[in-house]
Amino acid sequence: DADVTQTPRNRITKTGKRIMLECSQTKGHDRMYWYRQDPGLGLRLIYYSFDVKDINKGEISDGYSVSRQAQAKFSLSLESAIPNQTALYFCATSDWAGTEGTDTQYFGPGTRLTVL
Amino acid sequence: ILNVEQSPQSLHVQEGDSTNFTCSFPSSNFYALHWYRWETAKSPEALFVMTLNGDEKKKGRISATLNTKEGYSYLYIKGSQPEDSATYLCAFKTSYDKVIFGPGTSLSVIP
């Protein structure tokens, strides 16, 4: 079984709808991240969480919110989806302590979101 | 604003050719430099992490070097094979706990 899972894997929705993307991990890592990938722009950080009580905005957090329900679960919400949020979304975890602070990232399989 | 750049943006090589590409990052506030390999329809997977100036890492035909003073890392692939076709991402971790990804270099190896 995959260590980092994302649901759904694909989603098509309409402008104005509320969407939640879910991420679960079995790696036991404290740190979790949400990224979006757009062609030519690499991975851009939306939100990150260093433990259950810690939530931080990334470089492109506007229009998104997150919830860290447990160490293993980190959800990303689009309160009112718009077409320019069409992208590939990745969840990732990292083990700060185990990697001496280097934060090697372990990625989920991605969620392809299309907003019409 | 911290910027991580990678060049070239894309590369096409013949099977058997050796190739290399570059990741440029700020030379201040350095903590670690990561390389990831990202195959089409899959997730990025970690290749190397380097933390010290002059570090060299090697995994099979792929190797990487690090120069933190001038802010660059090279990734080398010796004798490219079609299965090396992927996007190679670098990620710069700062001493104040930020991780910034570069845009990637897309490599296509032609059989």
CSV table of C-alpha atoms in Angstrom, one decimal:
chain,number,residue,atom,x,y,z
A,1,ASP,CA,0.0,0.0,0.0
A,2,ALA,CA,1.1,3.6,-0.7
A,3,ASP,CA,2.5,5.5,2.2
A,4,VAL,CA,0.9,8.8,1.1
A,5,THR,CA,-2.6,8.6,-0.5
A,6,GLN,CA,-4.8,11.3,-2.0
A,7,THR,CA,-8.5,11.3,-2.7
A,8,PRO,CA,-10.0,11.9,-5.2
A,9,ARG,CA,-7.4,11.3,-7.9
A,10,ASN,CA,-9.4,13.2,-10.5
A,11,ARG,CA,-12.2,15.8,-10.1
A,12,ILE,CA,-14.1,18.0,-12.4
A,13,THR,CA,-16.2,20.7,-10.8
A,14,LYS,CA,-17.9,24.0,-11.6
A,15,THR,CA,-17.0,27.5,-10.7
A,16,GLY,CA,-18.3,28.4,-7.2
A,17,LYS,CA,-18.4,24.9,-5.9
A,18,ARG,CA,-16.7,23.9,-2.6
A,19,ILE,CA,-14.1,21.2,-3.0
A,20,MET,CA,-12.1,19.2,-0.5
A,21,LEU,CA,-9.0,17.2,-1.4
A,22,GLU,CA,-7.8,14.7,1.2
A,23,CYS,CA,-4.4,13.4,2.1
A,24,SER,CA,-3.5,10.5,4.4
A,25,GLN,CA,-0.1,9.1,5.3
A,26,THR,CA,1.2,6.1,7.1
A,27,LYS,CA,4.8,7.2,7.3
A,28,GLY,CA,4.4,8.7,10.8
A,29,HIS,CA,5.8,12.0,9.7
A,30,ASP,CA,4.9,15.2,11.5
A,31,ARG,CA,5.2,17.5,8.6
A,32,MET,CA,2.7,17.7,5.7
A,33,TYR,CA,2.4,19.9,2.7
A,34,TRP,CA,0.1,20.8,-0.1
A,35,TYR,CA,1.5,21.9,-3.5
A,36,ARG,CA,0.0,22.7,-6.8
A,37,GLN,CA,1.8,22.1,-10.1
A,38,ASP,CA,1.2,24.2,-13.2
A,39,PRO,CA,3.1,23.6,-16.5
A,40,GLY,CA,6.3,25.5,-16.5
A,41,LEU,CA,6.0,26.7,-12.9
A,42,GLY,CA,7.2,23.7,-10.9
A,43,LEU,CA,5.7,22.9,-7.5
A,44,ARG,CA,4.3,25.9,-5.6
A,45,LEU,CA,3.5,25.6,-1.9
A,46,ILE,CA,-0.1,26.3,-0.8
A,47,TYR,CA,0.0,25.4,2.9
A,48,TYR,CA,2.1,23.4,5.2
A,49,SER,CA,1.8,22.0,8.7
A,50,PHE,CA,4.7,21.0,11.0
A,51,ASP,CA,2.4,19.2,13.5
A,52,VAL,CA,-1.3,18.9,14.3
A,53,LYS,CA,-1.5,22.3,16.0
A,54,ASP,CA,0.6,24.1,13.4
A,55,ILE,CA,-0.7,25.5,10.1
A,56,ASN,CA,1.2,27.9,7.9
A,57,LYS,CA,0.5,29.7,4.6
A,58,GLY,CA,2.7,29.0,1.7
A,59,GLU,CA,3.4,31.2,-1.3
A,60,ILE,CA,-0.1,30.9,-2.9
A,61,SER,CA,-2.6,30.3,-0.1
A,62,ASP,CA,-5.3,32.8,-1.3
A,63,GLY,CA,-8.5,30.9,-2.2
A,64,TYR,CA,-7.5,27.8,-0.2
A,65,SER,CA,-7.8,26.6,3.4
A,66,VAL,CA,-6.6,23.5,5.2
A,67,SER,CA,-7.4,21.3,8.1
A,68,ARG,CA,-5.0,19.0,10.0
A,69,GLN,CA,-7.4,16.6,11.5
A,70,ALA,CA,-4.7,14.2,12.9
A,71,GLN,CA,-1.0,13.6,12.4
A,72,ALA,CA,-1.9,11.3,9.5
A,73,LYS,CA,-4.5,13.6,7.7
A,74,PHE,CA,-4.2,16.9,6.0
A,75,SER,CA,-7.1,18.2,3.9
A,76,LEU,CA,-7.1,21.1,1.4
A,77,SER,CA,-10.3,23.0,0.6
A,78,LEU,CA,-11.3,25.3,-2.1
A,79,GLU,CA,-14.2,27.3,-0.7
A,80,SER,CA,-15.4,28.6,-4.0
A,81,ALA,CA,-13.5,27.1,-6.9
A,82,ILE,CA,-12.5,29.2,-9.9
A,83,PRO,CA,-11.1,28.1,-13.2
A,84,ASN,CA,-7.5,29.3,-12.5
A,85,GLN,CA,-7.4,26.7,-9.7
A,86,THR,CA,-7.3,24.0,-12.4
A,87,ALA,CA,-4.1,22.2,-11.7
A,88,LEU,CA,-2.4,19.1,-10.4
A,89,TYR,CA,-2.3,19.0,-6.6
A,90,PHE,CA,0.2,17.1,-4.6
A,91,CYS,CA,0.3,16.3,-0.9
A,92,ALA,CA,3.7,15.5,0.6
A,93,THR,CA,5.1,14.6,4.0
A,94,SER,CA,8.6,15.0,5.4
A,95,ASP,CA,10.5,13.6,8.4
A,96,TRP,CA,12.4,16.5,9.9
A,97,ALA,CA,14.0,14.6,12.7
A,98,GLY,CA,14.8,11.4,10.8
A,99,THR,CA,16.6,13.3,8.0
A,100,GLU,CA,18.5,15.7,10.2
A,101,GLY,CA,16.4,18.6,9.2
A,102,THR,CA,16.8,18.2,5.5
A,103,ASP,CA,13.1,17.5,5.0
A,104,THR,CA,13.2,15.1,2.1
A,105,GLN,CA,9.6,15.1,0.7
A,106,TYR,CA,7.5,12.0,0.1
A,107,PHE,CA,4.7,12.7,-2.4
A,108,GLY,CA,1.2,11.4,-2.9
A,109,PRO,CA,0.0,10.3,-6.3
A,110,GLY,CA,-1.6,13.7,-7.1
A,111,THR,CA,-5.1,15.0,-7.7
A,112,ARG,CA,-6.0,16.4,-11.0
A,113,LEU,CA,-8.6,19.1,-10.5
A,114,THR,CA,-10.5,20.8,-13.3
A,115,VAL,CA,-12.7,23.8,-12.6
A,116,LEU,CA,-15.1,24.6,-15.4
B,1,ILE,CA,11.7,36.5,-2.9
B,2,LEU,CA,13.9,33.4,-3.1
B,3,ASN,CA,14.3,32.0,-6.5
B,4,VAL,CA,15.5,28.6,-7.6
B,5,GLU,CA,16.3,28.2,-11.3
B,6,GLN,CA,17.0,25.2,-13.4
B,7,SER,CA,18.5,25.0,-16.8
B,8,PRO,CA,17.9,23.9,-19.4
B,9,GLN,CA,14.1,23.8,-19.3
B,10,SER,CA,14.1,20.7,-21.5
B,11,LEU,CA,16.6,18.4,-23.1
B,12,HIS,CA,16.5,15.7,-25.8
B,13,VAL,CA,19.4,13.3,-26.0
B,14,GLN,CA,20.2,10.1,-27.8
B,15,GLU,CA,20.4,6.9,-25.9
B,16,GLY,CA,23.9,6.4,-24.6
B,17,ASP,CA,24.8,10.1,-24.5
B,18,SER,CA,25.8,11.6,-21.2
B,19,THR,CA,24.1,14.8,-20.1
B,20,ASN,CA,24.0,17.3,-17.2
B,21,PHE,CA,21.8,20.1,-16.0
B,22,THR,CA,22.0,22.8,-13.5
B,23,CYS,CA,20.2,24.0,-10.4
B,24,SER,CA,20.9,27.6,-9.2
B,25,PHE,CA,19.9,28.8,-5.8
B,26,PRO,CA,20.6,31.6,-3.4
B,27,SER,CA,24.1,31.2,-1.8
B,28,SER,CA,22.9,32.6,1.6
B,29,ASN,CA,20.9,30.9,4.2
B,30,PHE,CA,21.6,27.5,2.8
B,31,TYR,CA,20.7,24.3,4.6
B,32,ALA,CA,20.2,21.5,2.1
B,33,LEU,CA,19.7,20.9,-1.7
B,34,HIS,CA,17.5,18.1,-2.9
B,35,TRP,CA,17.2,16.5,-6.3
B,36,TYR,CA,14.0,14.6,-7.3
B,37,ARG,CA,13.1,12.6,-10.3
B,38,TRP,CA,9.5,12.9,-11.6
B,39,GLU,CA,8.3,10.4,-14.2
B,40,THR,CA,5.2,11.2,-16.2
B,41,ALA,CA,2.0,10.1,-14.5
B,42,LYS,CA,3.9,9.4,-11.2
B,43,SER,CA,4.9,11.5,-8.2
B,44,PRO,CA,8.3,13.1,-7.6
B,45,GLU,CA,10.7,10.7,-5.9
B,46,ALA,CA,13.8,11.7,-3.9
B,47,LEU,CA,17.2,11.1,-5.6
B,48,PHE,CA,19.7,12.9,-3.5
B,49,VAL,CA,20.1,15.4,-0.6
B,50,MET,CA,23.3,17.3,-0.1
B,51,THR,CA,24.2,19.6,2.8
B,52,LEU,CA,27.9,20.4,2.6
B,53,ASN,CA,29.8,22.5,0.1
B,54,GLY,CA,31.6,20.1,-2.2
B,55,ASP,CA,29.3,17.2,-1.5
B,56,GLU,CA,29.0,14.6,-4.3
B,57,LYS,CA,26.4,11.9,-4.4
B,58,LYS,CA,26.0,9.0,-6.8
B,59,LYS,CA,23.3,6.4,-7.5
B,60,GLY,CA,24.1,4.1,-10.4
B,61,ARG,CA,24.6,6.3,-13.5
B,62,ILE,CA,23.3,9.4,-11.9
B,63,SER,CA,25.5,11.7,-9.8
B,64,ALA,CA,25.2,15.2,-8.3
B,65,THR,CA,27.6,17.9,-7.0
B,66,LEU,CA,27.1,20.9,-4.8
B,67,ASN,CA,28.7,24.3,-4.6
B,68,THR,CA,27.0,26.3,-1.8
B,69,LYS,CA,29.4,29.2,-2.1
B,70,GLU,CA,28.4,30.1,-5.6
B,71,GLY,CA,24.9,28.6,-5.3
B,72,TYR,CA,24.7,25.8,-7.9
B,73,SER,CA,24.3,22.1,-8.1
B,74,TYR,CA,24.9,19.8,-11.2
B,75,LEU,CA,23.1,16.6,-11.9
B,76,TYR,CA,24.9,14.2,-14.3
B,77,ILE,CA,23.5,11.2,-16.1
B,78,LYS,CA,26.1,8.9,-17.7
B,79,GLY,CA,25.0,6.8,-20.7
B,80,SER,CA,21.4,8.0,-20.7
B,81,GLN,CA,18.8,5.3,-21.2
B,82,PRO,CA,15.1,5.7,-22.2
B,83,GLU,CA,14.0,4.9,-18.6
B,84,ASP,CA,15.9,8.1,-17.5
B,85,SER,CA,13.3,10.2,-19.3
B,86,ALA,CA,11.6,12.3,-16.6
B,87,THR,CA,11.5,15.8,-15.1
B,88,TYR,CA,14.3,16.4,-12.6
B,89,LEU,CA,13.5,18.8,-9.9
B,90,CYS,CA,15.8,20.5,-7.4
B,91,ALA,CA,14.6,21.9,-4.1
B,92,PHE,CA,16.5,24.4,-1.9
B,93,LYS,CA,16.0,24.3,1.8
B,94,THR,CA,16.9,27.4,3.7
B,95,SER,CA,18.3,27.7,7.2
B,96,TYR,CA,15.0,29.1,8.3
B,97,ASP,CA,13.0,26.0,7.3
B,98,LYS,CA,11.6,26.9,3.9
B,99,VAL,CA,11.7,24.6,1.0
B,100,ILE,CA,11.6,26.0,-2.5
B,101,PHE,CA,11.3,23.9,-5.7
B,102,GLY,CA,12.8,24.8,-9.0
B,103,PRO,CA,10.7,24.6,-12.2
B,104,GLY,CA,12.4,21.4,-13.3
B,105,THR,CA,14.4,20.1,-16.3
B,106,SER,CA,12.5,17.8,-18.6
B,107,LEU,CA,14.7,15.1,-20.1
B,108,SER,CA,13.7,12.9,-23.0
B,109,VAL,CA,16.1,10.1,-24.0
B,110,ILE,CA,15.5,9.0,-27.6
B,111,PRO,CA,16.1,5.3,-28.3
